[in-house]
PDB file of C-alpha atoms in Angstrom:
ATOM      1  CA  MET A1035       5.386  -1.617  62.283  1.00 52.00           C
ATOM      2  CA  ILE A1036       1.537   0.174  64.117  1.00 51.00           C
ATOM      3  CA  TYR A1037       1.474   0.998  67.298  1.00 53.00           C
ATOM      4  CA  SER A1038      -0.693   2.942  69.605  1.00 59.00           C
ATOM      5  CA  ALA A1039      -1.682   6.860  69.447  1.00 59.00           C
ATOM      6  CA  SER A1040       0.157   7.279  72.850  1.00 64.00           C
ATOM      7  CA  ALA A1041       2.904   5.424  72.265  1.00 69.00           C
ATOM      8  CA  ARG A1042       3.450   6.415  69.227  1.00 67.00           C
ATOM      9  CA  ARG A1043       3.312   9.460  70.830  1.00 68.00           C
ATOM     10  CA  ARG A1044       5.445   9.501  73.880  1.00 72.00           C
ATOM     11  CA  ALA A1045       7.750   7.098  71.642  1.00 73.00           C
ATOM     12  CA  ILE A1046       8.402  10.328  69.082  1.00 72.00           C
ATOM     13  CA  LEU A1047       8.834  13.201  72.211  1.00 69.00           C
ATOM     14  CA  GLN A1048      10.087  11.736  74.197  1.00 71.00           C
ATOM     15  CA  LYS A1049      13.431  10.932  70.809  1.00 68.00           C
ATOM     16  CA  ARG A1050      13.078  14.062  70.112  1.00 66.00           C
ATOM     17  CA  SER A1051      13.147  15.943  73.276  1.00 63.00           C
ATOM     18  CA  SER A1052      16.700  13.794  74.366  1.00 64.00           C
ATOM     19  CA  SER A1053      18.679  14.423  70.432  1.00 60.00           C
ATOM     20  CA  ARG A1054      17.645  18.138  71.191  1.00 56.00           C
ATOM     21  CA  GLY A1055      19.331  18.247  74.885  1.00 53.00           C
ATOM     22  CA  SER A1056      15.999  19.256  76.777  1.00 46.00           C
ATOM     23  CA  SER A1057      15.837  18.996  80.352  1.00 47.00           C
ATOM     24  CA  ARG A1058      12.118  19.791  79.566  1.00 48.00           C
ATOM     25  CA  GLY A1059       9.776  16.732  81.326  1.00 47.00           C
ATOM     26  CA  SER A1060       6.871  16.477  79.810  1.00 46.00           C
ATOM     27  CA  LEU A1061       4.844  18.499  76.863  1.00 47.00           C
ATOM     28  CA  ALA A1062       0.812  18.335  76.505  1.00 48.00           C
ATOM     29  CA  SER A1063       1.043  16.642  73.597  1.00 49.00           C
ATOM     30  CA  PRO A1064      -0.852  18.577  70.144  1.00 47.00           C
ATOM     31  CA  PRO A1065      -3.968  17.046  67.864  1.00 47.00           C
ATOM     32  CA  SER A1066      -4.190  13.853  66.255  1.00 45.00           C
ATOM     33  CA  SER A1067      -5.659  15.283  63.322  1.00 44.00           C
ATOM     34  CA  ALA A1068      -1.416  18.144  63.577  1.00 43.00           C
ATOM     35  CA  ILE A1069       0.270  14.984  63.101  1.00 45.00           C
ATOM     36  CA  HIS A1070       1.866  13.668  59.576  1.00 46.00           C
ATOM     37  CA  ILE A1071       4.852  12.113  60.183  1.00 51.00           C
ATOM     38  CA  THR A1072       7.091  10.097  58.320  1.00 53.00           C
ATOM     39  CA  ILE A1073       9.257   7.763  60.246  1.00 54.00           C
ATOM     40  CA  SER A1074      12.181   5.785  58.265  1.00 55.00           C
ATOM     41  CA  ASN A1075      13.771   2.349  58.691  1.00 54.00           C
ATOM     42  CA  GLU A1076      16.572   3.689  60.983  1.00 57.00           C
ATOM     43  CA  GLU A1077      14.099   5.338  63.674  1.00 59.00           C
ATOM     44  CA  TRP A1078      12.050   2.442  64.355  1.00 60.00           C
ATOM     45  CA  PRO A1079      13.925  -0.147  66.577  1.00 58.00           C
ATOM     46  CA  ASP A1080      13.251   3.497  69.331  1.00 62.00           C
ATOM     47  CA  ILE A1081      10.401   3.842  68.261  1.00 60.00           C
ATOM     48  CA  ILE A1082       9.165  -0.795  68.947  1.00 57.00           C
ATOM     49  CA  ALA A1083      11.438  -0.342  72.472  1.00 59.00           C
ATOM     50  CA  CYS A1084       9.899   3.015  74.095  1.00 58.00           C
ATOM     51  CA  ALA A1085       6.034   1.272  72.864  1.00 55.00           C
ATOM     52  CA  ALA A1086       7.638  -2.383  75.241  1.00 52.00           C
ATOM     53  CA  GLU A1087       8.797  -0.078  78.402  1.00 53.00           C
ATOM     54  CA  ASN A1088       5.674   2.090  78.472  1.00 52.00           C
ATOM     55  CA  ASP A1089       3.294  -2.155  78.123  1.00 50.00           C
ATOM     56  CA  ASP A1090       0.783  -0.126  76.195  1.00 48.00           C
ATOM     57  CA  VAL A1091       1.105  -2.386  73.011  1.00 47.00           C
ATOM     58  CA  PRO A1092       1.915  -5.908  73.211  1.00 46.00           C
ATOM     59  CA  SER A1093       5.385  -6.396  71.262  1.00 44.00           C
ATOM     60  CA  PHE A1094       3.754  -9.271  69.513  1.00 43.00           C
ATOM     61  CA  GLN A1095       0.810  -7.111  67.772  1.00 45.00           C
ATOM     62  CA  ILE A1096       3.509  -4.426  66.384  1.00 45.00           C
ATOM     63  CA  ASN A1097       3.690  -4.756  62.725  1.00 47.00           C
ATOM     64  CA  ARG A1098       5.957  -3.550  60.605  1.00 46.00           C
ATOM     65  CA  ARG A1099       5.583  -1.445  57.275  1.00 46.00           C
ATOM     66  CA  LYS A1100       7.309   0.157  54.664  1.00 45.00           C
ATOM     67  CA  GLU A1101       8.283   4.127  54.406  1.00 47.00           C
ATOM     68  CA  ILE A1102       6.406   6.137  53.391  1.00 48.00           C
ATOM     69  CA  LYS A1103       6.963   6.866  49.381  1.00 49.00           C
ATOM     70  CA  PRO A1104       6.256  10.381  48.004  1.00 48.00           C
ATOM     71  CA  LEU A1105       3.455  10.914  46.770  1.00 48.00           C
ATOM     72  CA  ASN A1106       4.292  12.658  43.864  1.00 49.00           C
ATOM     73  CA  ARG A1107       5.942  10.835  41.529  1.00 50.00           C
ATOM     74  CA  LEU A1108       8.443  13.912  39.651  1.00 50.00           C
ATOM     75  CA  LEU A1109      10.466  13.392  42.191  1.00 49.00           C
ATOM     76  CA  GLN A1110      11.847  10.465  42.205  1.00 51.00           C
ATOM     77  CA  PRO A1111      15.640  10.251  40.868  1.00 52.00           C
ATOM     78  CA  ALA A1112      16.769  10.390  37.975  1.00 50.00           C
ATOM     79  CA  LYS A1113      18.912   7.488  37.503  1.00 51.00           C
ATOM     80  CA  PHE A1114      15.478   5.959  37.543  1.00 52.00           C
ATOM     81  CA  ARG A1115      14.568   7.659  34.812  1.00 52.00           C
ATOM     82  CA  ALA A1116      17.930   8.113  32.622  1.00 53.00           C
ATOM     83  CA  PRO A1117      17.330   4.613  31.246  1.00 57.00           C
ATOM     84  CA  PHE A1118      13.728   5.023  29.894  1.00 59.00           C
ATOM     85  CA  ALA A1119      15.403   8.343  28.045  1.00 60.00           C
ATOM     86  CA  LYS A1120      18.904   6.235  27.025  1.00 65.00           C
ATOM     87  CA  LYS A1121      16.388   4.146  25.528  1.00 68.00           C
ATOM     88  CA  LYS A1122      14.171   5.976  23.885  1.00 66.00           C
ATOM     89  CA  ALA A1123      16.787   8.062  22.572  1.00 65.00           C
ATOM     90  CA  GLU A1124      18.495   5.092  21.377  1.00 69.00           C
ATOM     91  CA  GLU A1125      15.437   3.625  19.783  1.00 66.00           C
ATOM     92  CA  ASP A1126      14.768   7.184  17.850  1.00 61.00           C
ATOM     93  CA  LYS A1127      17.762   7.434  16.155  1.00 59.00           C
ATOM     94  CA  LYS A1128      17.249   3.258  14.881  1.00 57.00           C
ATOM     95  CA  ASN A1129      14.276   5.019  13.425  1.00 53.00           C
ATOM     96  CA  THR A1130      16.133   7.353  11.759  1.00 49.00           C
ATOM     97  CA  ILE A1131      19.210   5.577  10.216  1.00 47.00           C
ATOM     98  CA  ILE A1132      17.130   3.024   9.151  1.00 45.00           C
ATOM     99  CA  PRO A1133      14.715   3.812   5.971  1.00 48.00           C
ATOM    100  CA  ALA A1134      17.987   5.183   4.755  1.00 47.00           C
ATOM    101  CA  THR A1135      19.471   2.617   4.619  1.00 50.00           C
ATOM    102  CA  LYS A1136      16.682   0.544   3.256  1.00 52.00           C
ATOM    103  CA  LYS A1137      16.808   2.512   0.327  1.00 50.00           C
ATOM    104  CA  ARG A1138      20.419   2.907  -0.189  1.00 51.00           C
ATOM    105  CA  HIS A1139      20.206  -0.749  -0.838  1.00 51.00           C
ATOM    106  CA  ALA A1140      16.542  -0.834  -2.523  1.00 52.00           C
ATOM    107  CA  LEU A1141      18.617   1.152  -4.836  1.00 53.00           C
ATOM    108  CA  ASP A1142      21.431  -0.895  -5.249  1.00 59.00           C
ATOM    109  CA  PRO A1143      21.075  -3.746  -8.152  1.00 64.00           C
ATOM    110  CA  ILE A1144      23.515  -5.818  -6.864  1.00 75.00           C
ATOM    111  CA  CYS A1145      21.310  -6.862  -3.497  1.00 71.00           C
ATOM    112  CA  PHE A1146      18.895  -8.158  -6.225  1.00 71.00           C
ATOM    113  CA  VAL A1147      20.831 -10.257  -7.427  1.00 77.00           C
ATOM    114  CA  ILE A1148      21.642 -11.385  -3.887  1.00 81.00           C
ATOM    115  CA  LYS A1149      18.476 -11.988  -3.383  1.00 79.00           C
ATOM    116  CA  GLU A1150      18.091 -13.367  -6.583  1.00 80.00           C
ATOM    117  CA  ARG A1151      21.118 -16.092  -5.982  1.00 85.00           C
ATOM    118  CA  GLU A1152      18.873 -16.387  -2.652  1.00 86.00           C
ATOM    119  CA  ARG A1153      15.872 -17.487  -3.430  1.00 83.00           C
ATOM    120  CA  VAL A1154      16.858 -19.354  -6.183  1.00 86.00           C
ATOM    121  CA  ASP A1155      19.042 -22.014  -4.199  1.00 89.00           C
ATOM    122  CA  THR A1156      17.047 -21.423  -1.391  1.00 88.00           C
ATOM    123  CA  ILE A1157      14.767 -23.472  -3.801  1.00 86.00           C
ATOM    124  CA  ARG A1158      17.103 -26.062  -5.126  1.00 89.00           C
ATOM    125  CA  GLU A1159      18.027 -27.348  -1.604  1.00 90.00           C
ATOM    126  CA  PHE A1160      14.194 -27.885  -1.484  1.00 88.00           C
ATOM    127  CA  ILE A1161      14.296 -29.412  -4.133  1.00 88.00           C
ATOM    128  CA  ASN A1162      17.358 -31.804  -3.934  1.00 90.00           C
ATOM    129  CA  ALA A1163      15.147 -32.744   0.049  1.00 89.00           C
ATOM    130  CA  GLN A1164      12.261 -33.774  -2.204  1.00 88.00           C
ATOM    131  CA  ASP A1165      10.235 -30.963  -0.219  1.00 88.00           C
ATOM    132  CA  TYR A1166       8.337 -30.335  -3.192  1.00 87.00           C
ATOM    133  CA  ASN A1167       5.392 -28.506  -1.356  1.00 86.00           C
ATOM    134  CA  ALA A1168       7.668 -26.179   0.426  1.00 85.00           C
ATOM    135  CA  ALA A1169       9.318 -25.625  -2.972  1.00 85.00           C
ATOM    136  CA  LEU A1170       5.910 -24.785  -4.670  1.00 84.00           C
ATOM    137  CA  THR A1171       5.186 -22.313  -1.640  1.00 82.00           C
ATOM    138  CA  SER A1172       7.901 -20.727  -2.760  1.00 80.00           C
ATOM    139  CA  LEU A1173       7.985 -20.190  -6.053  1.00 79.00           C
ATOM    140  CA  MET A1174       3.645 -19.466  -5.956  1.00 78.00           C
ATOM    141  CA  SER A1175       4.733 -16.745  -2.717  1.00 75.00           C
ATOM    142  CA  ASP A1176       7.453 -14.532  -5.790  1.00 70.00           C
ATOM    143  CA  ALA A1177       5.417 -15.447  -7.747  1.00 70.00           C
ATOM    144  CA  GLY A1178       3.347 -13.081  -5.573  1.00 67.00           C
ATOM    145  CA  GLU A1179       5.789 -10.559  -5.074  1.00 67.00           C
ATOM    146  CA  ASP A1180       6.152 -10.676  -9.458  1.00 70.00           C
ATOM    147  CA  PHE A1181       2.730  -9.346  -9.139  1.00 73.00           C
ATOM    148  CA  HIS A1182       2.474  -6.375  -6.594  1.00 71.00           C
ATOM    149  CA  TYR A1183       5.108  -5.007  -8.111  1.00 72.00           C
ATOM    150  CA  PHE A1184       4.400  -5.019 -11.698  1.00 74.00           C
ATOM    151  CA  ASN A1185       0.449  -3.881 -10.134  1.00 75.00           C
ATOM    152  CA  LYS A1186       3.137  -1.051  -8.148  1.00 75.00           C
ATOM    153  CA  LEU A1187       4.455   0.093 -11.436  1.00 72.00           C
ATOM    154  CA  LYS A1188       1.155  -0.030 -13.051  1.00 74.00           C
ATOM    155  CA  ASN A1189      -0.031   2.711 -10.307  1.00 71.00           C
ATOM    156  CA  GLU A1190       3.118   4.431 -10.705  1.00 71.00           C
ATOM    157  CA  SER A1191       2.924   4.204 -14.707  1.00 68.00           C
ATOM    158  CA  ASP A1192      -1.085   5.365 -14.742  1.00 66.00           C
ATOM    159  CA  HIS A1193      -0.115   8.143 -12.899  1.00 61.00           C
ATOM    160  CA  SER A1194       2.036   9.947 -14.693  1.00 59.00           C
ATOM    161  CA  LYS A1195       1.218   9.310 -18.142  1.00 58.00           C
ATOM    162  CA  GLN A1196      -1.842  11.797 -16.436  1.00 57.00           C
ATOM    163  CA  GLU A1197       0.136  14.089 -15.374  1.00 54.00           C
ATOM    164  CA  LEU A1198       2.110  14.346 -18.882  1.00 51.00           C
ATOM    165  CA  PHE A1199      -1.811  13.779 -20.698  1.00 50.00           C
ATOM    166  CA  SER A1200      -2.545  16.647 -18.879  1.00 52.00           C
ATOM    167  CA  ARG A1201       0.403  18.848 -20.091  1.00 54.00           C
ATOM    168  CA  ARG A1202      -0.592  20.778 -23.701  1.00 52.00           C
ATOM    169  CA  HIS A1203       3.123  19.673 -24.870  1.00 54.00           C
ATOM    170  CA  GLY A1204       3.678  16.903 -22.641  1.00 55.00           C
ATOM    171  CA  LYS A1205       5.927  13.738 -24.449  1.00 58.00           C
ATOM    172  CA  LEU A1206       3.362  11.445 -23.798  1.00 58.00           C
ATOM    173  CA  LYS A1207       0.748  14.169 -26.573  1.00 59.00           C
ATOM    174  CA  CYS A1208       3.272  13.309 -28.687  1.00 58.00           C
ATOM    175  CA  SER A1209       3.910  10.137 -28.935  1.00 61.00           C
ATOM    176  CA  ILE A1210       0.217   9.580 -28.488  1.00 59.00           C
ATOM    177  CA  ASP A1211      -0.850  11.267 -31.915  1.00 58.00           C
ATOM    178  CA  ALA A1212       2.119   9.668 -33.614  1.00 57.00           C
ATOM    179  CA  GLU A1213       0.743   5.882 -32.510  1.00 57.00           C
ATOM    180  CA  HIS A1214      -2.796   6.895 -33.703  1.00 56.00           C
ATOM    181  CA  SER A1215      -1.717   8.173 -36.950  1.00 56.00           C
ATOM    182  CA  LEU A1216       0.155   5.464 -38.164  1.00 56.00           C
ATOM    183  CA  THR A1217      -3.151   3.597 -37.379  1.00 60.00           C
ATOM    184  CA  ASN A1218      -6.596   4.201 -39.512  1.00 60.00           C
ATOM    185  CA  GLU A1219      -9.278   6.222 -37.448  1.00 65.00           C
ATOM    186  CA  ARG A1220     -11.550   6.619 -40.081  1.00 77.00           C
ATOM    187  CA  THR A1221     -15.102   5.678 -40.000  1.00 83.00           C
ATOM    188  CA  CYS A1222     -16.938   3.951 -42.059  1.00 87.00           C
ATOM    189  CA  LEU A1223     -19.395   6.938 -43.864  1.00 87.00           C
ATOM    190  CA  TRP A1224     -21.587   4.657 -45.074  1.00 87.00           C
ATOM    191  CA  HIS A1225     -25.713   5.790 -43.720  1.00 86.00           C
ATOM    192  CA  GLY A1226     -29.471   4.285 -44.449  1.00 85.00           C
ATOM    193  CA  GLU A1227     -33.025   4.516 -43.422  1.00 84.00           C
ATOM    194  CA  THR A1228     -35.206   1.572 -42.025  1.00 79.00           C
ATOM    195  CA  ASP A1229     -38.234   0.756 -43.494  1.00 78.00           C
ATOM    196  CA  ARG A1230     -39.914   3.106 -40.249  1.00 81.00           C
ATOM    197  CA  GLY A1231     -37.855   5.646 -41.972  1.00 81.00           C
ATOM    198  CA  PHE A1232     -35.312   5.782 -38.654  1.00 83.00           C
ATOM    199  CA  PRO A1233     -32.140   7.391 -39.472  1.00 86.00           C
ATOM    200  CA  LEU A1234     -29.333   3.775 -38.908  1.00 86.00           C
ATOM    201  CA  ARG A1235     -24.782   4.937 -39.444  1.00 86.00           C
ATOM    202  CA  CYS A1236     -21.501   2.885 -39.407  1.00 87.00           C
ATOM    203  CA  HIS A1237     -19.929   3.570 -36.712  1.00 85.00           C
ATOM    204  CA  ASN A1238     -17.035  -0.197 -38.612  1.00 87.00           C
ATOM    205  CA  LYS A1239     -13.173   1.434 -39.122  1.00 86.00           C
ATOM    206  CA  CYS A1240     -12.049   1.988 -42.567  1.00 87.00           C
ATOM    207  CA  LEU A1241     -11.441  -0.070 -44.807  1.00 86.00           C
ATOM    208  CA  ASN A1242      -7.698   0.307 -46.070  1.00 84.00           C
ATOM    209  CA  HIS A1243      -6.331  -0.993 -49.815  1.00 81.00           C
ATOM    210  CA  PRO A1244      -5.037  -3.318 -50.823  1.00 77.00           C
ATOM    211  CA  TYR A1245      -1.496  -2.048 -51.882  1.00 80.00           C
ATOM    212  CA  GLU A1246      -2.373   1.014 -52.374  1.00 82.00           C
ATOM    213  CA  LYS A1247      -0.028   3.370 -50.097  1.00 86.00           C
ATOM    214  CA  VAL A1248       0.503   7.117 -49.023  1.00 84.00           C
ATOM    215  CA  THR A1249       2.549   9.541 -46.690  1.00 82.00           C
ATOM    216  CA  ASN A1250       1.224  10.804 -43.249  1.00 73.00           C
ATOM    217  CA  TYR A1251       2.317  14.136 -41.479  1.00 69.00           C
ATOM    218  CA  LEU A1252       5.156  12.383 -40.573  1.00 69.00           C
ATOM    219  CA  GLY A1253       7.267  11.381 -43.787  1.00 76.00           C
ATOM    220  CA  VAL A1254       5.304   7.146 -42.381  1.00 77.00           C
ATOM    221  CA  LEU A1255       3.963   5.165 -45.446  1.00 83.00           C
ATOM    222  CA  LEU A1256       1.229   3.986 -44.369  1.00 82.00           C
ATOM    223  CA  PRO A1257      -2.372   1.998 -46.924  1.00 84.00           C
ATOM    224  CA  ARG A1258      -4.543   3.921 -48.692  1.00 84.00           C
ATOM    225  CA  PRO A1259      -7.588   4.755 -45.763  1.00 84.00           C
ATOM    226  CA  LEU A1260     -11.644   3.423 -48.576  1.00 85.00           C
ATOM    227  CA  ASP A1261     -15.099   5.442 -47.266  1.00 86.00           C
ATOM    228  CA  PHE A1262     -16.157   1.672 -46.248  1.00 89.00           C
ATOM    229  CA  CYS A1263     -16.702  -0.047 -43.991  1.00 90.00           C
ATOM    230  CA  ALA A1264     -15.381  -4.432 -44.946  1.00 87.00           C
ATOM    231  CA  TYR A1265     -19.345  -4.551 -44.090  1.00 89.00           C
ATOM    232  CA  HIS A1266     -20.504  -1.349 -46.714  1.00 90.00           C
ATOM    233  CA  THR A1267     -17.698  -1.645 -49.345  1.00 89.00           C
ATOM    234  CA  ARG A1268     -19.085  -2.119 -52.596  1.00 88.00           C
ATOM    235  CA  TYR A1269     -16.690  -3.927 -55.010  1.00 88.00           C
ATOM    236  CA  CYS A1270     -14.048  -6.817 -53.469  1.00 88.00           C
ATOM    237  CA  ASN A1271     -11.002  -6.130 -51.848  1.00 83.00           C
ATOM    238  CA  GLU A1272      -9.413  -8.963 -53.977  1.00 81.00           C
ATOM    239  CA  THR A1273      -7.636  -6.347 -56.295  1.00 74.00           C
ATOM    240  CA  VAL A1274      -4.595  -9.003 -57.490  1.00 78.00           C
ATOM    241  CA  LYS A1275      -6.821 -11.636 -58.503  1.00 80.00           C
ATOM    242  CA  HIS A1276      -9.448  -9.369 -60.212  1.00 81.00           C
ATOM    243  CA  GLY A1277      -7.267  -7.077 -61.428  1.00 75.00           C
ATOM    244  CA  ASP A1278      -8.345  -3.559 -62.639  1.00 75.00           C
ATOM    245  CA  LEU A1279     -11.962  -5.229 -62.790  1.00 82.00           C
ATOM    246  CA  PRO A1280     -14.446  -4.337 -60.137  1.00 84.00           C
ATOM    247  CA  ILE A1281     -16.514  -7.369 -58.830  1.00 88.00           C
ATOM    248  CA  LYS A1282     -19.868  -6.343 -57.048  1.00 89.00           C
ATOM    249  CA  ILE A1283     -20.365  -7.679 -53.609  1.00 90.00           C
ATOM    250  CA  ARG A1284     -23.834  -9.453 -52.613  1.00 90.00           C
ATOM    251  CA  VAL A1285     -23.516 -11.550 -49.820  1.00 90.00           C
ATOM    252  CA  PRO A1286     -21.231  -8.750 -47.655  1.00 89.00           C
ATOM    253  CA  ASN A1287     -18.876 -10.389 -44.264  1.00 89.00           C
ATOM    254  CA  GLU A1288     -16.455  -8.957 -42.921  1.00 87.00           C
ATOM    255  CA  PHE A1289     -13.191  -8.946 -45.340  1.00 87.00           C
ATOM    256  CA  GLY A1290     -15.127  -7.942 -47.983  1.00 87.00           C
ATOM    257  CA  LEU A1291     -14.025 -10.246 -50.851  1.00 89.00           C
ATOM    258  CA  CYS A1292     -17.215 -12.169 -53.169  1.00 90.00           C
ATOM    259  CA  ASN A1293     -18.285 -14.862 -53.120  1.00 90.00           C
ATOM    260  CA  GLU A1294     -16.132 -17.235 -54.626  1.00 89.00           C
ATOM    261  CA  CYS A1295     -13.380 -15.039 -52.846  1.00 90.00           C
ATOM    262  CA  HIS A1296     -14.299 -16.017 -49.989  1.00 89.00           C
ATOM    263  CA  VAL A1297     -14.927 -19.575 -50.537  1.00 91.00           C
ATOM    264  CA  LEU A1298     -11.460 -20.170 -51.353  1.00 89.00           C
ATOM    265  CA  LYS A1299     -10.125 -17.894 -48.661  1.00 88.00           C
ATOM    266  CA  THR A1300     -11.974 -19.560 -45.704  1.00 88.00           C
ATOM    267  CA  GLY A1301     -13.694 -22.626 -47.301  1.00 89.00           C
ATOM    268  CA  VAL A1302     -16.934 -21.578 -46.854  1.00 90.00           C
ATOM    269  CA  GLN A1303     -19.729 -19.374 -48.562  1.00 89.00           C
ATOM    270  CA  PRO A1304     -19.931 -15.489 -46.581  1.00 89.00           C
ATOM    271  CA  PRO A1305     -23.255 -16.582 -44.283  1.00 87.00           C
ATOM    272  CA  ILE A1306     -25.669 -13.809 -44.818  1.00 85.00           C
ATOM    273  CA  LEU A1307     -26.541 -11.240 -41.962  1.00 82.00           C
ATOM    274  CA  ASN A1308     -29.990 -10.648 -39.944  1.00 79.00           C
ATOM    275  CA  ARG A1309     -28.326  -7.078 -38.977  1.00 80.00           C
ATOM    276  CA  ILE A1310     -24.791  -5.961 -39.986  1.00 82.00           C
ATOM    277  CA  PRO A1311     -22.374  -5.056 -36.838  1.00 82.00           C
ATOM    278  CA  GLY A1312     -21.482  -1.601 -36.185  1.00 79.00           C
ATOM    279  CA  THR A1313     -24.906  -0.411 -37.508  1.00 82.00           C
ATOM    280  CA  ARG A1314     -26.682   2.506 -35.581  1.00 76.00           C
ATOM    281  CA  ARG A1315     -28.949   4.193 -35.278  1.00 69.00           C
ATOM    282  CA  LYS A1316     -28.264   8.145 -35.656  1.00 63.00           C
ATOM    283  CA  ARG A1317     -28.778  10.154 -32.865  1.00 57.00           C
ATOM    284  CA  ASN A1318     -29.513  14.076 -32.824  1.00 49.00           C
TER     285      ASN A1318
END
């Protein structure tokens, strides 16, 4: 409640003097700027009665207000802070447990089997209920997850390949060397010049011999590579038909065959090429 300053001062001083048993009369009140008093709810009835007896303030003009709370929020009781601290501790505990649980379940293959069965049963229910749109959506989402999982594994494998390849004696490097040794990586040895005198060189792979084999350093039998590619080889590659008699190639083609063998194999004559693929200008 709000009342006049004089009535408030007289009521408070009168109450204090009566409680202390003091016989002092009316005391000089201190200046209003020096008064800082907090009044509890139990003291309000006595103050209202004193103000009504002195007729300083009408009773209908006295308003009631709540008790003044301390400005320092750190002085709040611990019972108001304890629930929040307990809740935060529980959340932190859950955050530390959930990832480990997920990781453990992620490594368990039985969980994958159960999930796949549940997904299949869900799709089957959609189909039985003739809800084909939902079934198609579920299948498309499964395909998207599969692609995402594939890309994730691909990125991880690419990273591991780079690490292994960077090592001097990595297993991947040995496997790559072994794989390359099983294929023909030689390039054609042909070189020539243009009408203006510019040097040319062929970058096509060499043609393999049809029946002769060679052994590489790993002990694997491979076809013997020739010195030229299929376009620049001089004689027909079909030795089974011609035998040991070399038949010269008149029109260069991608199979390295003479005109007769090319017609028997493809049914058409070899086209005349203005520029052989793989032939580029030599750079010094």
